[in-house]
CSV table of C-alpha atoms and ligand atoms in Angstrom, one decimal:
chain,number,residue,atom,x,y,z
S,1,MET,CA,-46.4,-38.4,48.5
S,2,SER,CA,-48.0,-35.5,46.6
S,3,THR,CA,-52.4,-35.5,46.4
S,4,TYR,CA,-54.3,-33.8,43.7
S,5,ASP,CA,-57.8,-34.2,42.6
S,6,LEU,CA,-56.7,-34.9,39.2
S,7,VAL,CA,-52.9,-35.5,37.7
S,8,VAL,CA,-52.8,-34.3,33.9
S,9,ILE,CA,-49.8,-36.1,31.5
S,10,GLY,CA,-49.0,-34.2,28.7
S,11,GLY,CA,-49.4,-30.3,27.7
S,12,GLY,CA,-50.5,-30.0,24.7
S,13,SER,CA,-54.1,-28.6,23.9
S,14,GLY,CA,-55.9,-31.3,25.9
S,15,GLY,CA,-54.1,-31.7,28.4
S,16,VAL,CA,-54.5,-27.9,29.4
S,17,ARG,CA,-57.7,-26.9,28.5
S,18,ALA,CA,-58.4,-29.9,30.6
S,19,ALA,CA,-56.1,-29.0,33.8
S,20,ARG,CA,-57.1,-25.3,34.0
S,21,ILE,CA,-61.4,-26.1,34.0
S,22,ALA,CA,-60.9,-28.8,35.8
S,23,ALA,CA,-58.7,-26.0,38.4
S,24,GLY,CA,-61.7,-23.8,37.6
S,25,HIS,CA,-63.5,-26.0,39.4
S,26,GLY,CA,-61.6,-26.0,42.9
S,27,ALA,CA,-59.9,-29.3,41.4
S,28,LYS,CA,-56.2,-29.9,43.0
S,29,VAL,CA,-55.0,-29.7,39.6
S,30,ALA,CA,-51.0,-31.7,38.3
S,31,ILE,CA,-49.5,-31.9,35.5
S,32,CYS,CA,-46.7,-31.9,33.8
S,33,GLU,CA,-44.5,-32.0,30.1
S,34,GLU,CA,-41.4,-33.0,28.7
S,35,HIS,CA,-41.2,-30.9,26.1
S,36,ARG,CA,-42.8,-27.5,26.0
S,37,TYR,CA,-46.2,-26.3,27.0
S,38,GLY,CA,-48.5,-25.7,23.7
S,39,GLY,CA,-47.9,-29.5,22.2
S,40,THR,CA,-48.0,-30.7,18.1
S,41,CYS,CA,-50.3,-27.5,17.9
S,42,VAL,CA,-48.1,-24.7,19.2
S,43,ILE,CA,-44.5,-26.5,18.8
S,44,ARG,CA,-44.0,-27.9,16.0
S,45,GLY,CA,-47.6,-28.0,14.2
S,46,CYS,CA,-50.3,-26.1,13.2
S,47,VAL,CA,-49.2,-22.9,14.1
S,48,PRO,CA,-45.6,-22.9,13.2
S,49,LYS,CA,-47.3,-24.6,10.1
S,50,LYS,CA,-49.5,-21.1,9.4
S,51,MET,CA,-46.9,-19.8,10.0
S,52,MET,CA,-44.6,-21.0,6.9
S,53,VAL,CA,-47.6,-21.0,4.3
S,54,TYR,CA,-48.3,-17.2,4.9
S,55,ALA,CA,-44.5,-16.7,4.4
S,56,SER,CA,-45.1,-19.1,1.0
S,57,HIS,CA,-48.2,-18.0,-0.3
S,58,PHE,CA,-46.9,-14.1,-0.8
S,59,ALA,CA,-44.4,-15.4,-4.5
S,60,GLU,CA,-47.8,-15.8,-5.2
S,61,GLU,CA,-49.0,-12.5,-4.1
S,62,PHE,CA,-45.9,-10.8,-5.0
S,63,HIS,CA,-46.9,-11.8,-8.6
S,64,ASP,CA,-50.3,-11.3,-8.4
S,65,SER,CA,-50.1,-7.6,-7.2
S,66,SER,CA,-48.0,-6.3,-11.0
S,67,PHE,CA,-51.9,-7.0,-12.2
S,68,TYR,CA,-53.2,-4.0,-9.7
S,69,GLY,CA,-50.5,-1.8,-11.1
S,70,TRP,CA,-47.8,-2.4,-8.2
S,71,SER,CA,-44.2,-3.1,-9.3
S,72,THR,CA,-42.2,-4.2,-6.5
S,73,THR,CA,-38.8,-6.0,-6.2
S,74,VAL,CA,-38.6,-8.9,-4.9
S,75,ASN,CA,-35.3,-10.3,-3.4
S,76,GLU,CA,-34.4,-13.4,-2.5
S,77,PHE,CA,-36.6,-15.4,-0.1
S,78,ASP,CA,-34.2,-15.5,3.2
S,79,TRP,CA,-35.1,-18.6,5.7
S,80,ALA,CA,-33.3,-17.9,8.6
S,81,ALA,CA,-35.2,-14.4,9.4
S,82,LEU,CA,-38.8,-16.4,9.0
S,83,ILE,CA,-37.2,-19.6,10.8
S,84,THR,CA,-36.3,-17.2,13.9
S,85,ASN,CA,-38.8,-14.8,13.6
S,86,LYS,CA,-41.3,-17.7,14.4
S,87,ASP,CA,-39.8,-19.2,17.0
S,88,LYS,CA,-40.0,-15.6,18.9
S,89,GLU,CA,-43.7,-16.0,18.7
S,90,ILE,CA,-43.9,-19.5,19.2
S,91,ASP,CA,-41.8,-19.1,22.2
S,92,ARG,CA,-44.1,-16.6,23.5
S,93,LEU,CA,-47.1,-18.7,23.0
S,94,ASN,CA,-45.1,-21.8,25.2
S,95,GLY,CA,-45.3,-18.5,28.0
S,96,ILE,CA,-48.9,-17.9,27.1
S,97,TYR,CA,-49.6,-21.7,27.8
S,98,ILE,CA,-47.4,-21.5,31.0
S,99,ASN,CA,-49.2,-18.5,32.6
S,100,LEU,CA,-52.6,-19.5,31.9
S,101,LEU,CA,-51.6,-22.7,33.9
S,102,LYS,CA,-50.0,-20.5,36.2
S,103,ASN,CA,-52.9,-17.8,36.5
S,104,ALA,CA,-55.9,-21.3,37.1
S,105,GLY,CA,-54.0,-22.1,40.2
S,106,VAL,CA,-53.2,-25.9,38.3
S,107,GLU,CA,-49.4,-26.9,39.8
S,108,ILE,CA,-46.7,-27.0,37.0
S,109,LEU,CA,-44.0,-30.0,36.7
S,110,ASP,CA,-41.5,-30.2,33.7
S,111,GLY,CA,-40.3,-34.5,33.3
S,112,THR,CA,-42.3,-37.5,31.8
S,113,GLY,CA,-45.4,-38.7,33.5
S,114,GLU,CA,-44.7,-42.7,33.8
S,115,LEU,CA,-48.4,-44.5,35.9
S,116,ILE,CA,-46.9,-46.4,38.3
S,117,ASP,CA,-50.7,-48.0,39.5
S,118,ALA,CA,-53.8,-46.8,39.2
S,119,ASN,CA,-54.0,-43.4,40.6
S,120,THR,CA,-50.0,-43.0,41.4
S,121,VAL,CA,-47.9,-41.3,39.0
S,122,GLN,CA,-44.4,-40.1,38.9
S,123,VAL,CA,-42.5,-37.1,37.7
S,124,GLY,CA,-38.3,-37.5,37.8
S,125,ASP,CA,-38.5,-38.0,41.6
S,126,ARG,CA,-41.9,-36.5,41.8
S,127,THR,CA,-44.3,-38.8,43.2
S,128,LEU,CA,-48.0,-37.8,42.6
S,129,HIS,CA,-50.6,-39.7,44.2
S,130,SER,CA,-54.2,-39.0,42.8
S,131,ASP,CA,-58.0,-39.8,42.8
S,132,LYS,CA,-58.1,-38.8,38.4
S,133,ILE,CA,-54.5,-39.3,36.1
S,134,LEU,CA,-55.5,-37.5,32.6
S,135,LEU,CA,-54.0,-38.8,29.4
S,136,ALA,CA,-53.0,-36.3,26.9
S,137,THR,CA,-49.3,-37.4,25.1
S,138,GLY,CA,-50.8,-36.8,21.5
S,139,GLY,CA,-49.0,-38.4,18.8
S,140,THR,CA,-45.6,-39.2,17.4
S,141,PRO,CA,-44.7,-38.6,13.4
S,142,PHE,CA,-45.0,-42.7,12.4
S,143,MET,CA,-41.5,-43.2,9.4
S,144,PRO,CA,-41.5,-46.3,7.6
S,145,ASN,CA,-38.7,-49.2,7.8
S,146,ILE,CA,-37.6,-48.7,4.7
S,147,THR,CA,-33.5,-48.0,4.0
S,148,GLY,CA,-32.1,-45.3,4.7
S,149,ILE,CA,-34.9,-43.6,6.8
S,150,GLU,CA,-32.3,-42.0,9.1
S,151,HIS,CA,-32.1,-39.6,5.9
S,152,ALA,CA,-35.8,-38.6,6.1
S,153,ILE,CA,-36.6,-36.6,8.2
S,154,SER,CA,-40.4,-35.4,10.0
S,155,SER,CA,-42.4,-32.6,10.4
S,156,ASN,CA,-41.3,-32.3,13.6
S,157,GLU,CA,-38.2,-31.9,12.6
S,158,VAL,CA,-38.6,-30.0,8.9
S,159,PHE,CA,-39.9,-26.5,11.4
S,160,HIS,CA,-35.7,-26.3,12.2
S,161,LEU,CA,-34.2,-27.4,9.3
S,162,GLU,CA,-30.8,-24.6,8.9
S,163,GLN,CA,-31.3,-24.2,5.7
S,164,GLN,CA,-33.9,-23.7,3.2
S,165,PRO,CA,-33.8,-26.2,1.1
S,166,LYS,CA,-33.2,-26.3,-2.5
S,167,SER,CA,-34.8,-30.0,-3.5
S,168,ALA,CA,-37.2,-31.9,-1.5
S,169,VAL,CA,-39.1,-35.5,-1.4
S,170,VAL,CA,-42.1,-34.9,0.6
S,171,VAL,CA,-43.9,-38.9,1.2
S,172,GLY,CA,-47.5,-39.9,2.1
S,173,GLY,CA,-50.8,-38.1,1.1
S,174,GLY,CA,-52.3,-36.8,4.1
S,175,TYR,CA,-53.2,-33.2,5.6
S,176,ILE,CA,-49.4,-32.5,6.7
S,177,ALA,CA,-47.2,-33.8,3.3
S,178,VAL,CA,-49.8,-31.5,1.1
S,179,GLU,CA,-49.2,-28.8,2.9
S,180,PHE,CA,-45.2,-29.0,2.9
S,181,ALA,CA,-45.2,-29.9,-0.4
S,182,GLY,CA,-47.6,-26.6,-1.0
S,183,ILE,CA,-45.4,-24.7,0.9
S,184,PHE,CA,-42.1,-25.3,-0.2
S,185,ASN,CA,-42.8,-24.9,-3.6
S,186,GLY,CA,-44.5,-21.4,-2.9
S,187,ILE,CA,-41.2,-20.4,-1.7
S,188,GLY,CA,-39.1,-21.6,-4.1
S,189,THR,CA,-37.8,-25.0,-3.7
S,190,ASP,CA,-38.1,-27.4,-6.5
S,191,THR,CA,-40.9,-30.4,-4.8
S,192,THR,CA,-41.8,-33.7,-5.3
S,193,LEU,CA,-45.1,-35.1,-2.8
S,194,THR,CA,-45.2,-38.8,-3.8
S,195,TYR,CA,-47.9,-40.3,-3.1
S,196,ARG,CA,-48.2,-44.6,-2.9
S,197,GLY,CA,-51.9,-44.6,-3.4
S,198,ASP,CA,-54.2,-43.4,-6.7
S,199,GLN,CA,-55.4,-39.4,-5.6
S,200,ILE,CA,-54.1,-37.8,-2.6
S,201,LEU,CA,-56.2,-36.8,1.1
S,202,ARG,CA,-58.3,-40.2,0.9
S,203,GLY,CA,-61.0,-39.6,2.7
S,204,PHE,CA,-61.7,-36.0,1.8
S,205,ASP,CA,-64.1,-35.9,-1.0
S,206,ASN,CA,-63.2,-37.1,-4.9
S,207,ASP,CA,-64.0,-34.0,-7.0
S,208,ILE,CA,-61.9,-31.8,-4.4
S,209,ARG,CA,-58.9,-34.2,-4.2
S,210,GLU,CA,-58.9,-34.4,-7.5
S,211,HIS,CA,-59.4,-30.5,-8.5
S,212,LEU,CA,-56.6,-29.5,-5.8
S,213,ALA,CA,-54.4,-31.7,-7.9
S,214,GLY,CA,-54.7,-30.1,-11.0
S,215,GLU,CA,-54.5,-27.1,-8.7
S,216,ILE,CA,-50.5,-28.2,-6.5
S,217,THR,CA,-48.9,-29.3,-10.5
S,218,LYS,CA,-50.1,-26.1,-12.0
S,219,LYS,CA,-48.6,-24.2,-9.4
S,220,GLY,CA,-45.6,-26.5,-9.9
S,221,ILE,CA,-45.3,-29.3,-7.4
S,222,ASP,CA,-44.1,-32.9,-8.8
S,223,LEU,CA,-46.6,-34.5,-7.9
S,224,GLN,CA,-46.8,-39.0,-8.1
S,225,LEU,CA,-48.8,-40.8,-7.7
S,226,ASN,CA,-48.9,-44.3,-7.5
S,227,ASN,CA,-45.6,-44.3,-6.6
S,228,ASN,CA,-43.3,-44.4,-3.0
S,229,VAL,CA,-39.7,-43.6,-2.1
S,230,SER,CA,-38.4,-47.0,-1.6
S,231,SER,CA,-34.8,-45.7,-0.7
S,232,ILE,CA,-32.8,-42.7,0.4
S,233,GLU,CA,-29.0,-42.8,-0.3
S,234,LEU,CA,-26.6,-39.7,1.6
S,235,THR,CA,-24.5,-38.7,-1.5
S,236,GLU,CA,-21.1,-38.0,-1.0
S,237,HIS,CA,-21.6,-33.9,-1.2
S,238,GLY,CA,-24.8,-34.4,1.5
S,239,GLN,CA,-27.9,-34.4,-0.3
S,240,ARG,CA,-30.2,-37.6,-0.3
S,241,LYS,CA,-30.4,-40.3,-3.7
S,242,VAL,CA,-34.5,-41.0,-3.7
S,243,SER,CA,-34.5,-44.7,-5.0
S,244,PHE,CA,-38.5,-44.7,-6.1
S,245,THR,CA,-40.8,-47.7,-6.5
S,246,ASN,CA,-41.9,-47.0,-10.3
S,247,GLY,CA,-37.8,-47.2,-10.8
S,248,ASP,CA,-37.3,-43.1,-10.3
S,249,VAL,CA,-34.4,-41.9,-8.5
S,250,LYS,CA,-34.2,-37.8,-7.7
S,251,ILE,CA,-31.0,-36.4,-5.7
S,252,VAL,CA,-32.4,-33.9,-3.7
S,253,ASP,CA,-31.4,-31.6,-0.8
S,254,CYS,CA,-34.1,-33.3,1.8
S,255,VAL,CA,-36.6,-36.4,2.1
S,256,LEU,CA,-39.1,-35.4,4.6
S,257,PHE,CA,-42.0,-38.1,5.8
S,258,ALA,CA,-45.7,-37.3,6.3
S,259,THR,CA,-47.0,-41.0,7.0
S,260,GLY,CA,-48.6,-40.5,9.3
S,261,ARG,CA,-48.8,-40.4,13.6
S,262,ASN,CA,-48.9,-42.9,16.0
S,263,PRO,CA,-50.5,-42.4,19.5
S,264,ALA,CA,-46.8,-41.3,22.2
S,265,THR,CA,-48.1,-44.2,25.2
S,266,ASP,CA,-44.6,-45.9,25.3
S,267,ALA,CA,-43.3,-43.9,28.7
S,268,LEU,CA,-46.4,-43.7,29.7
S,269,HIS,CA,-46.0,-47.8,30.9
S,270,LEU,CA,-50.0,-48.7,30.1
S,271,ASP,CA,-49.3,-52.2,30.6
S,272,ARG,CA,-47.8,-51.6,34.8
S,273,VAL,CA,-51.6,-50.0,35.0
S,274,GLY,CA,-53.4,-52.3,31.9
S,275,VAL,CA,-55.1,-49.6,30.1
S,276,GLU,CA,-56.2,-50.8,26.7
S,277,VAL,CA,-55.1,-49.6,23.6
S,278,GLY,CA,-56.7,-50.4,20.3
S,279,LEU,CA,-54.6,-51.8,17.3
S,280,LYS,CA,-52.9,-48.8,16.5
S,281,GLY,CA,-51.9,-48.4,20.1
S,282,GLU,CA,-54.3,-45.8,20.5
S,283,ILE,CA,-55.5,-45.4,24.4
S,284,VAL,CA,-59.9,-47.1,24.0
S,285,VAL,CA,-62.2,-44.6,25.3
S,286,ASP,CA,-65.8,-44.5,25.4
S,287,LYS,CA,-68.0,-41.3,24.7
S,288,TYR,CA,-67.0,-39.3,28.5
S,289,SER,CA,-63.0,-40.2,27.4
S,290,ARG,CA,-62.6,-43.0,30.7
S,291,THR,CA,-60.2,-46.1,30.1
S,292,ASN,CA,-61.5,-49.6,31.1
S,293,ILE,CA,-58.8,-48.3,34.7
S,294,ASP,CA,-61.8,-46.5,36.7
S,295,SER,CA,-58.8,-43.3,37.7
S,296,ILE,CA,-58.2,-42.5,34.3
S,297,PHE,CA,-59.5,-41.3,31.4
S,298,ALA,CA,-57.5,-39.8,27.9
S,299,VAL,CA,-57.6,-37.0,24.9
S,300,GLY,CA,-56.7,-35.7,22.4
S,301,ASP,CA,-54.7,-37.5,19.0
S,302,VAL,CA,-53.2,-39.9,21.9
S,303,THR,CA,-56.7,-40.9,21.4
S,304,ASP,CA,-57.1,-42.1,17.7
S,305,ARG,CA,-60.9,-40.5,17.1
S,306,ILE,CA,-59.9,-36.8,15.3
S,307,ALA,CA,-56.2,-35.7,15.2
S,308,LEU,CA,-57.7,-32.0,15.9
S,309,THR,CA,-56.3,-29.4,18.0
S,310,PRO,CA,-60.1,-28.5,18.3
S,311,VAL,CA,-60.8,-31.6,19.3
S,312,ALA,CA,-58.3,-32.3,21.5
S,313,THR,CA,-59.7,-29.3,23.6
S,314,MET,CA,-63.4,-29.8,23.4
S,315,GLU,CA,-62.5,-33.6,25.2
S,316,GLY,CA,-60.6,-31.7,28.1
S,317,HIS,CA,-63.1,-29.9,28.3
S,318,ALA,CA,-66.5,-32.3,28.6
S,319,PHE,CA,-63.6,-34.2,30.8
S,320,ALA,CA,-63.1,-31.2,33.1
S,321,ASP,CA,-66.4,-30.3,33.7
S,322,THR,CA,-68.4,-34.3,33.9
S,323,PHE,CA,-66.2,-35.1,36.1
S,324,PHE,CA,-64.5,-31.4,38.1
S,325,GLY,CA,-67.4,-29.7,37.1
S,326,ASN,CA,-71.0,-31.6,37.9
S,327,ASN,CA,-71.4,-30.8,34.5
S,328,GLU,CA,-71.3,-33.4,32.1
S,329,ARG,CA,-70.4,-33.4,28.9
S,330,ILE,CA,-70.0,-35.5,25.8
S,331,ALA,CA,-67.4,-33.6,23.3
S,332,ASP,CA,-69.7,-33.9,19.9
S,333,HIS,CA,-68.0,-35.2,17.5
S,334,GLU,CA,-70.3,-34.4,15.0
S,335,ASN,CA,-68.7,-32.0,11.2
S,336,VAL,CA,-66.5,-31.2,12.7
S,337,PRO,CA,-65.2,-28.8,9.8
S,338,SER,CA,-61.6,-28.9,9.4
S,339,ALA,CA,-59.3,-27.6,6.7
S,340,VAL,CA,-55.9,-28.0,4.3
S,341,PHE,CA,-53.2,-25.2,4.0
S,342,SER,CA,-53.0,-26.3,0.8
S,343,GLN,CA,-52.6,-23.6,-1.9
S,344,PRO,CA,-55.3,-23.5,-2.0
S,345,PRO,CA,-56.2,-24.7,0.8
S,346,ILE,CA,-59.2,-26.6,1.6
S,347,GLY,CA,-61.9,-26.8,3.8
S,348,SER,CA,-64.7,-29.2,4.6
S,349,VAL,CA,-66.8,-29.9,6.6
S,350,GLY,CA,-69.6,-33.3,7.1
S,351,LEU,CA,-70.3,-35.8,4.4
S,352,SER,CA,-68.1,-36.2,0.6
S,353,SER,CA,-70.1,-37.3,-2.0
S,354,GLU,CA,-69.2,-41.2,-1.7
S,355,GLN,CA,-69.8,-41.1,1.8
S,356,ALA,CA,-73.4,-39.3,1.5
S,357,LYS,CA,-74.6,-41.9,-1.1
S,358,GLU,CA,-73.8,-44.8,1.6
S,359,GLN,CA,-75.2,-43.3,4.2
S,360,PHE,CA,-78.3,-41.8,3.0
S,361,ASN,CA,-81.0,-42.8,0.0
S,362,ASN,CA,-81.0,-39.7,-3.1
S,363,VAL,CA,-78.5,-37.7,-2.4
S,364,ASP,CA,-78.3,-34.0,-4.2
S,365,THR,CA,-74.5,-32.6,-4.4
S,366,TYR,CA,-74.4,-29.3,-6.4
S,367,THR,CA,-70.7,-28.0,-7.6
S,368,SER,CA,-69.2,-24.3,-8.6
S,369,GLU,CA,-66.4,-24.6,-10.9
S,370,PHE,CA,-64.6,-20.8,-10.9
S,371,LYS,CA,-62.0,-18.2,-11.1
S,372,ILE,CA,-62.5,-15.7,-8.3
S,373,LEU,CA,-62.9,-12.3,-8.6
S,374,LYS,CA,-59.6,-11.3,-8.3
S,375,HIS,CA,-57.6,-13.0,-10.5
S,376,THR,CA,-60.1,-11.6,-13.1
S,377,LEU,CA,-57.3,-9.2,-13.6
S,378,THR,CA,-54.0,-11.5,-13.2
S,379,ASP,CA,-52.7,-14.0,-14.9
S,380,ASN,CA,-52.6,-15.9,-11.8
S,381,THR,CA,-54.9,-19.8,-13.4
S,382,GLU,CA,-56.2,-21.0,-10.0
S,383,ARG,CA,-59.0,-21.9,-9.9
S,384,THR,CA,-62.0,-22.7,-7.3
S,385,MET,CA,-64.3,-25.2,-6.3
S,386,MET,CA,-67.6,-25.5,-3.7
S,387,LYS,CA,-69.4,-27.9,-3.4
S,388,LEU,CA,-72.5,-29.2,-1.0
S,389,ILE,CA,-73.7,-32.1,-0.7
S,390,VAL,CA,-78.3,-32.2,0.7
S,391,ASP,CA,-80.2,-35.1,1.3
S,392,ALA,CA,-83.2,-35.3,-0.7
S,393,ASP,CA,-85.0,-36.5,1.9
S,394,THR,CA,-84.7,-33.7,3.3
S,395,ASP,CA,-83.3,-31.8,2.2
S,396,LYS,CA,-80.5,-30.7,4.9
S,397,VAL,CA,-77.1,-29.9,3.7
S,398,ILE,CA,-75.5,-32.9,5.6
S,399,GLY,CA,-71.0,-32.1,3.3
S,400,ALA,CA,-69.7,-28.6,2.2
S,401,HIS,CA,-66.5,-28.5,0.5
S,402,MET,CA,-63.9,-25.8,-1.5
S,403,VAL,CA,-61.3,-25.8,-2.4
S,404,GLY,CA,-59.7,-22.3,-2.9
S,405,PRO,CA,-58.8,-19.4,-1.2
S,406,ASP,CA,-60.0,-19.0,2.2
S,407,ALA,CA,-61.7,-21.4,2.1
S,408,ALA,CA,-60.8,-22.3,6.2
S,409,GLU,CA,-62.6,-19.2,6.6
S,410,ILE,CA,-65.6,-19.4,4.9
S,411,MET,CA,-66.1,-23.0,6.2
S,412,GLN,CA,-66.3,-22.0,10.2
S,413,GLY,CA,-69.3,-20.3,9.2
S,414,ILE,CA,-70.7,-22.8,6.6
S,415,ALA,CA,-69.6,-25.4,9.8
S,416,ILE,CA,-72.2,-23.5,11.9
S,417,ALA,CA,-75.2,-23.2,9.4
S,418,ILE,CA,-74.9,-27.1,9.6
S,419,LYS,CA,-74.5,-28.0,12.7
S,420,ALA,CA,-77.5,-25.9,13.3
S,421,GLY,CA,-79.3,-28.5,10.3
S,422,ALA,CA,-79.3,-25.9,8.1
S,423,THR,CA,-81.6,-27.1,4.4
S,424,LYS,CA,-80.7,-26.1,1.0
S,425,ALA,CA,-84.1,-23.6,1.0
S,426,ASP,CA,-82.2,-22.1,4.3
S,427,PHE,CA,-78.5,-21.6,2.1
S,428,ASP,CA,-79.9,-20.6,-0.8
S,429,SER,CA,-82.9,-17.8,1.7
S,430,THR,CA,-79.6,-16.4,3.1
S,431,VAL,CA,-78.2,-13.1,0.5
S,432,GLY,CA,-74.7,-13.4,-0.8
S,433,ILE,CA,-72.5,-11.3,0.2
S,434,HIS,CA,-71.4,-9.4,-3.3
S,435,PRO,CA,-68.4,-9.4,-4.6
S,436,SER,CA,-67.7,-12.2,-2.5
S,437,THR,CA,-66.3,-16.2,-3.5
S,438,ALA,CA,-68.4,-17.5,-0.2
S,439,GLU,CA,-71.5,-16.1,-1.6
S,440,GLU,CA,-71.2,-18.8,-4.0
S,441,PHE,CA,-72.8,-20.8,-1.9
S,442,CYS,CA,-75.8,-19.2,-1.2
S,443,THR,CA,-76.1,-19.0,-5.5
S,444,MET,CA,-75.7,-22.6,-6.5
S,445,ARG,CA,-78.9,-23.8,-7.6
S,446,THR,CA,-78.8,-26.2,-10.6
S,447,LYS,CA,-78.1,-30.1,-9.7
S,448,ASP,CA,-75.3,-31.5,-10.7
J,501,NDP,P1,-53.0,-38.8,7.7
J,501,NDP,O1,-52.8,-39.6,8.5
J,501,NDP,O2,-53.3,-37.3,6.8
J,501,NDP,O3,-51.7,-38.9,6.6
J,501,NDP,C1,-50.8,-39.9,6.3
J,501,NDP,C2,-50.7,-39.9,4.6
J,501,NDP,O4,-49.0,-40.9,4.4
J,501,NDP,C3,-50.9,-41.5,4.1
J,501,NDP,O5,-51.8,-40.7,3.1
J,501,NDP,C4,-50.8,-42.2,3.6
J,501,NDP,O6,-51.4,-43.4,2.9
J,501,NDP,C5,-49.9,-42.2,3.6
J,501,NDP,N1,-48.5,-43.5,4.2
J,501,NDP,C6,-48.6,-44.1,5.2
J,501,NDP,N2,-48.3,-44.6,5.7
J,501,NDP,C7,-47.3,-45.1,4.4
J,501,NDP,C8,-46.3,-45.7,4.0
J,501,NDP,N3,-45.9,-46.3,5.0
J,501,NDP,N4,-46.2,-45.1,3.3
J,501,NDP,C9,-46.0,-44.0,2.3
J,501,NDP,N5,-47.4,-43.3,2.9
J,501,NDP,C10,-47.4,-43.4,3.7
J,501,NDP,O7,-51.4,-38.1,8.6
J,501,NDP,P2,-50.9,-37.0,8.7
J,501,NDP,O8,-49.3,-37.5,9.0
J,501,NDP,O9,-50.2,-36.3,7.4
J,501,NDP,O10,-51.2,-36.0,9.9
J,501,NDP,C11,-51.7,-36.8,10.7
J,501,NDP,C12,-53.3,-35.9,11.1
J,501,NDP,O11,-53.0,-34.8,11.6
J,501,NDP,C13,-53.7,-35.8,10.0
J,501,NDP,O12,-54.9,-36.8,9.7
J,501,NDP,C14,-54.8,-34.8,10.6
J,501,NDP,O13,-55.3,-35.1,11.2
J,501,NDP,C15,-53.8,-33.8,11.9
J,501,NDP,N6,-53.7,-32.6,10.5
J,501,NDP,C16,-54.3,-31.3,10.7
J,501,NDP,C17,-54.1,-30.1,10.5
J,501,NDP,C18,-55.3,-29.4,9.6
J,501,NDP,O14,-55.7,-29.7,10.1
J,501,NDP,N7,-54.4,-28.6,8.8
J,501,NDP,C19,-52.8,-30.7,9.6
J,501,NDP,C20,-52.2,-31.7,9.6
J,501,NDP,C21,-51.6,-32.5,10.6
J,501,NDP,P3,-52.9,-43.7,2.6
J,501,NDP,O15,-53.8,-42.6,2.1
J,501,NDP,O16,-52.7,-44.5,1.9
J,501,NDP,O17,-53.0,-45.1,4.2
């Protein structure tokens, strides 16, 4: 039996970061991965998705360019070319992850890891004894149990469709559903987005949700609220006959369920060791990512804290520094910014107005809604929205939100200001970059 200081199960963002930082601190580390290194984000998530968003948004750019004097002839969109090029880049990134691990001196094992006891992991025919074990197995798509669900795909399969669907129903109102509805719509797929609740993106600021819903509808997505898919049948021509709870029926090429993700723990055999799990099956951890078993830790989506790549890497890094680097650190889950790569995208950090009003006595909000300079020459009717949420008692900015081009890029900088405790007066005294969209965050003088 081989002996290690740390064995990591799962080669995604959190696991890889923890493994190589721990090895850098001098620990003897092994990592196992059953699929490909890079995890959900690199292989079947954030990275290929963003490439597809770029691909999709070109359609609008081509159209808008004519108002700036360009004459373009756009031929058919070539789905196969996109998928081939995207796969090539994902192969390259997978290789980079493997090299990062190798260069850090981490032993790489291909295969599924399972717990044998609190200090033993089995990977194929290898039995590994380890002082500490880190569980970083991520999540898997949740598919509701409706009739004909086998005729639908999840986000795992959408990256490998052989052909562009000419028509699609996307189910769900979260990040993945809204992003893929935008991708499909942009490349010319006749797209329906159906969400069971009143408004997409539950948890985001209500004005932002409504604004985005209006924008994606203008761009051609058939947004069905308070509606859900009740069953799916395969037609004789290989299409999907989709029945909705409101009685509608649609025949489409593809049905994509983006109805949330569950922690991926089945293969771990947590029960053998008694690792505590929560209601969704997530591994329960404390602020140091410790489970209830002394030698076992968990980071990333499998813990269902905040399911974002940079959060998983932050947790993995803090774990490695704390337990192998003699540098006690806690991953900070406050004011984590995020973006929805919808079209137009959302950038968001801190509290929504609704959350702020629950937590603070006096809340001021500032909202601005306008057409960006670029579109003053085009016939594009897209409008941008920005919002600042301020604790009126301290003047601190406690939330910033935006729907509009470059929202993710803009919000990263705003997040630093908010993390540093910037006040509304600090925003007001910052000189804007002109002409830019972002400067609006420095000139919002009138309260709502
Ligand atoms: P989310 O949890 O964000 O959204 C799931 C959606 O599916 C919700 O709208 C939910 O509705 C709906 N839903 C759940 N169950 C059902 C059901 N049985 N029938 C119909 N609808 C249902 O999950 P996603 O899958 O979109 O994404 C998972 C996570 O991955 C995200 O939370 C995010 O953390 C991360 N992610 C981040 C991205 C980014 O940073 N840009 C991109 C993609 C993913 P309801 O609101 O009513 O519960």
